[in-house]
Amino acid sequence: HVYRDELLRNRSTRAYSACYRAGNRRNTVRNTCQTHSTAYHKRFYNPTAGGYGSNNQACNAFSLYLGIVPAAYKARVIENLVHDVRNIHSGHLTTGNLCTKYLLDCLTTANRADIAYLIASQETYPSWGYMLANGATTLWERWEQATGEGMNSHNHPMMGSIGSWFYRALAGIQVDPEGPGFKNLQIKPQFVEDLQFVQCALQTVRGEVQSSWERHGDGVQLTVTIPVGSTARVCLPLESQPFTISESDTVIWGAGETDITGISKWMTDQHSVIFTVASGTYFFTVKPNQ
């Protein structure tokens, strides 16, 4: 948690530096983060188990979320986390109030949104769906069903991080750290196979952001609305087979692509095709080539 505090301080210093050129202070904070990161890995990583601490969901999820895991070890830590969720605990979480927040986020960042969705869609104990199945209309403080002295509260937001995961991961509405205040957005939806559609609207200081997608046959249609005064990077997942991306029936990525007003450029990274768009409403279709 000390390292987490230093990360937040580093981000604050970056914003401060942009305004006041506090370069030396930024370097000091960055060096402190690196010192703590190295010490954490040395103290808690278990090379035999390939994970941190007791190699459970909480320890590995928190380490991945913090970005503390060196690149050479990351794949094994992710593999351990996925195995723990899917095989050992049958798609259920074992985290509590401290690390539940990090579990879905770190799996999504590791391109395992399928496992995050597996957790989120469970209906047996322990899960959010278990609360719903047992008549809950608000979140419980504990995963188990209990009353009286066995349950402190049936109206407790402590496990409520799944709510932000819905719009940040499934709908993909995210803030760009380089453009705070929703000046720059990132729309990066996760098209998980077991989900047929998502609809989301988020009120921001610049207006309403919308992101919704739905499966149609073997393709996916994504509708995005960016408010006036904002720009966005729309990140669509790279497919394993040849595919085409269209906007309002005009091909913008793939064979015969054409420039579209409002879409200034595209690029690719390891996992996505990325478009930079101005304010407005866009209708994207991702479809495999026939």
XYZ file of C-alpha atoms in Angstrom:
290
model
C 0.000 0.000 0.000
C 2.973 2.306 0.498
C 3.926 1.603 -3.124
C 0.342 2.306 -4.229
C 0.497 5.653 -2.437
C 3.754 6.435 -4.224
C 2.144 5.613 -7.586
C -0.680 8.040 -6.892
C 1.847 10.633 -5.795
C 3.765 10.057 -9.022
C 0.643 10.673 -11.105
C -0.106 13.838 -9.164
C 3.457 15.007 -9.657
C 3.208 14.357 -13.407
C 0.155 16.605 -13.588
C 1.877 19.195 -11.390
C 5.025 19.012 -13.520
C 3.044 19.717 -16.670
C 1.931 23.011 -15.135
C 4.915 24.006 -13.000
C 7.856 22.086 -14.482
C 8.602 20.321 -11.217
C 10.966 17.893 -12.920
C 13.235 17.176 -9.954
C 10.329 16.312 -7.685
C 8.917 13.979 -10.331
C 12.250 12.168 -10.645
C 12.462 11.742 -6.866
C 9.000 10.175 -6.692
C 9.750 7.906 -9.655
C 12.956 6.678 -8.019
C 11.106 5.987 -4.770
C 8.535 3.917 -6.675
C 11.281 1.890 -8.315
C 12.996 1.250 -4.972
C 9.777 -0.003 -3.388
C 8.887 -2.097 -6.439
C 12.239 -3.879 -6.419
C 12.082 -4.507 -2.670
C 8.508 -5.831 -2.896
C 9.376 -8.323 -5.639
C 12.483 -9.500 -3.797
C 10.593 -9.965 -0.533
C 7.341 -11.560 -1.690
C 7.924 -13.373 -5.002
C 8.126 -17.170 -4.681
C 10.027 -18.534 -7.712
C 8.968 -22.109 -6.956
C 5.254 -21.304 -6.921
C 5.514 -18.566 -9.540
C 3.466 -16.131 -7.499
C 3.522 -13.626 -4.659
C 3.013 -14.266 -0.971
C 0.831 -17.347 -0.536
C 0.189 -17.410 -4.313
C -3.529 -16.807 -3.819
C -5.858 -14.595 -5.838
C -5.423 -11.547 -3.628
C -1.612 -11.589 -3.568
C -1.210 -12.106 -7.305
C -4.028 -9.768 -8.359
C -2.712 -6.920 -6.211
C 0.843 -7.389 -7.497
C -0.324 -7.394 -11.124
C -2.572 -4.385 -10.590
C 0.284 -2.370 -9.109
C 2.478 -3.174 -12.121
C 5.127 -4.513 -9.787
C 5.615 -7.851 -11.576
C 8.713 -7.795 -13.842
C 8.007 -8.639 -17.481
C 9.918 -11.928 -17.290
C 7.618 -13.210 -14.503
C 4.277 -11.760 -15.565
C 3.023 -14.598 -17.795
C 3.468 -17.175 -15.031
C 1.783 -15.016 -12.404
C -1.189 -14.467 -14.731
C -1.314 -18.189 -15.490
C -1.383 -18.969 -11.754
C -4.163 -16.456 -11.166
C -6.291 -17.802 -14.025
C -5.737 -21.386 -12.848
C -6.738 -20.480 -9.301
C -9.986 -18.859 -10.441
C -11.027 -21.294 -13.158
C -9.736 -24.651 -11.957
C -9.291 -24.488 -8.197
C -12.327 -22.353 -7.348
C -14.627 -23.103 -10.314
C -14.850 -19.517 -11.503
C -15.257 -17.940 -8.065
C -13.235 -15.279 -6.296
C -11.563 -15.683 -2.920
C -10.760 -12.017 -2.340
C -12.258 -9.745 0.309
C -12.612 -6.038 0.901
C -8.954 -5.197 0.214
C -8.291 -6.937 -3.104
C -11.635 -7.630 -4.808
C -11.268 -4.247 -6.516
C -8.045 -5.334 -8.209
C -9.056 -8.823 -9.361
C -11.340 -7.970 -12.281
C -9.172 -5.035 -13.357
C -5.883 -6.923 -13.471
C -7.427 -9.849 -15.361
C -8.870 -7.451 -17.932
C -5.546 -5.646 -18.324
C -3.892 -9.054 -18.816
C -6.307 -9.716 -21.727
C -8.246 -12.264 -19.699
C -11.556 -10.442 -19.570
C -13.122 -13.853 -20.174
C -12.006 -14.941 -16.707
C -13.097 -11.631 -15.176
C -16.539 -12.114 -16.734
C -16.613 -15.709 -15.487
C -16.227 -14.346 -11.957
C -18.723 -11.518 -12.469
C -21.441 -13.810 -13.839
C -21.384 -16.455 -11.096
C -24.629 -17.054 -9.206
C -23.362 -19.361 -6.467
C -21.439 -18.486 -3.305
C -19.274 -16.456 -3.164
C -20.378 -13.975 -5.837
C -22.413 -10.874 -6.558
C -24.920 -13.076 -8.370
C -25.353 -15.103 -5.186
C -26.565 -11.953 -3.456
C -29.094 -11.351 -6.253
C -30.228 -14.969 -6.197
C -30.981 -14.582 -2.498
C -33.104 -11.469 -2.822
C -30.504 -8.747 -2.323
C -31.329 -5.310 -3.715
C -28.140 -3.746 -2.358
C -24.657 -5.137 -1.808
C -23.909 -7.073 1.356
C -20.884 -6.468 3.544
C -20.088 -10.192 3.507
C -20.225 -12.762 0.705
C -22.246 -15.293 2.694
C -25.962 -15.055 3.359
C -26.465 -14.221 7.013
C -28.761 -12.233 9.271
C -28.629 -10.742 12.726
C -25.229 -10.585 14.369
C -23.759 -12.762 11.600
C -24.125 -9.946 9.039
C -22.984 -6.436 9.805
C -24.831 -4.799 6.900
C -27.002 -5.696 3.904
C -26.391 -2.263 2.385
C -22.655 -1.847 2.088
C -20.696 -0.613 -0.981
C -17.423 -2.278 0.022
C -17.632 -4.872 -2.801
C -19.034 -2.348 -5.278
C -16.018 -2.118 -7.584
C -17.772 -4.396 -10.068
C -19.976 -1.418 -10.963
C -17.089 0.580 -12.379
C -15.761 -2.564 -14.100
C -19.033 -2.772 -16.037
C -18.498 0.585 -17.741
C -14.681 0.622 -17.817
C -14.231 -2.931 -19.153
C -17.436 -4.280 -20.699
C -18.442 -0.925 -22.215
C -14.816 0.222 -22.308
C -15.317 3.845 -21.185
C -12.009 4.956 -19.682
C -10.223 8.221 -18.927
C -6.963 8.883 -20.741
C -4.381 9.822 -18.049
C -2.836 12.294 -20.493
C -6.165 14.112 -20.900
C -7.800 14.350 -17.458
C -11.296 15.684 -16.925
C -12.554 13.549 -19.824
C -10.788 15.800 -22.320
C -9.400 12.633 -23.851
C -11.243 9.341 -23.562
C -10.464 5.769 -24.364
C -13.206 3.428 -25.531
C -11.897 -0.115 -25.170
C -14.795 -2.580 -24.881
C -14.258 -6.222 -24.056
C -16.272 -8.408 -26.432
C -16.438 -11.429 -24.116
C -17.838 -14.482 -25.900
C -20.585 -15.327 -23.414
C -22.104 -11.841 -23.562
C -24.485 -10.795 -26.355
C -24.812 -7.047 -25.783
C -23.791 -4.125 -23.557
C -25.404 -0.685 -23.240
C -23.773 2.050 -21.182
C -23.995 5.819 -20.709
C -21.744 7.806 -18.380
C -22.313 11.422 -17.362
C -19.100 13.465 -17.382
C -18.252 17.130 -16.872
C -18.193 17.485 -20.678
C -21.443 15.679 -21.379
C -22.698 12.146 -21.759
C -20.424 9.419 -23.106
C -22.147 6.395 -24.613
C -20.790 3.003 -25.574
C -22.940 0.067 -26.593
C -22.235 -3.085 -28.550
C -24.175 -6.091 -29.764
C -23.414 -9.293 -31.603
C -24.969 -9.766 -35.037
C -24.203 -13.111 -36.612
C -20.432 -13.495 -36.644
C -19.763 -9.773 -36.192
C -20.051 -7.091 -33.507
C -21.598 -3.631 -33.874
C -20.290 -0.876 -31.577
C -21.974 2.516 -31.203
C -19.967 5.286 -29.541
C -20.949 8.862 -28.672
C -18.236 11.341 -27.646
C -19.361 14.714 -26.209
C -18.383 18.085 -27.656
C -14.962 19.190 -26.432
C -13.623 15.668 -26.046
C -11.681 13.291 -28.252
C -11.336 9.538 -27.911
C -9.196 6.591 -28.834
C -11.453 3.739 -29.875
C -9.642 0.426 -29.356
C -11.095 -2.610 -31.101
C -9.609 -6.053 -30.441
C -7.454 -7.652 -33.108
C -9.024 -10.879 -34.316
C -7.186 -14.138 -34.928
C -8.589 -14.366 -38.466
C -8.723 -11.755 -41.285
C -11.429 -9.190 -40.563
C -12.762 -5.797 -41.591
C -13.777 -2.744 -39.558
C -16.423 -0.419 -40.970
C -17.936 2.842 -39.783
C -21.465 3.492 -41.050
C -20.955 0.867 -43.795
C -17.672 2.423 -44.983
C -14.582 0.242 -44.563
C -11.969 2.022 -42.433
C -9.639 -0.903 -41.692
C -8.940 -3.768 -44.031
C -9.155 -4.171 -47.785
C -10.482 -1.053 -49.534
C -10.348 1.211 -46.472
C -11.486 4.835 -46.874
C -10.935 7.999 -44.832
C -13.895 9.146 -42.718
C -14.563 12.652 -41.382
C -13.961 12.742 -37.636
C -11.619 9.744 -37.626
C -8.144 11.189 -37.916
C -5.900 8.139 -37.812
C -5.556 4.486 -36.901
C -2.752 2.408 -35.513
C -2.280 -1.052 -34.025
C -0.664 -2.417 -30.909
C -0.258 -6.016 -29.821
C -3.944 -6.508 -29.105
C -5.970 -3.704 -30.727
C -6.729 -1.580 -33.749
C -6.903 1.998 -32.454
C -8.789 4.913 -34.029
C -8.617 8.537 -32.886
C -12.020 10.200 -33.168
C -13.468 13.658 -32.588
C -16.750 14.379 -30.825
C -19.811 12.819 -32.415
C -21.539 9.473 -32.810
C -19.893 6.576 -34.626
C -21.190 3.194 -35.743
C -18.425 0.600 -35.950
C -18.814 -2.937 -37.246
C -16.157 -5.602 -36.722
C -16.707 -8.599 -38.960
C -14.560 -11.475 -40.231
C -13.875 -11.537 -43.955
C -16.064 -13.899 -45.953
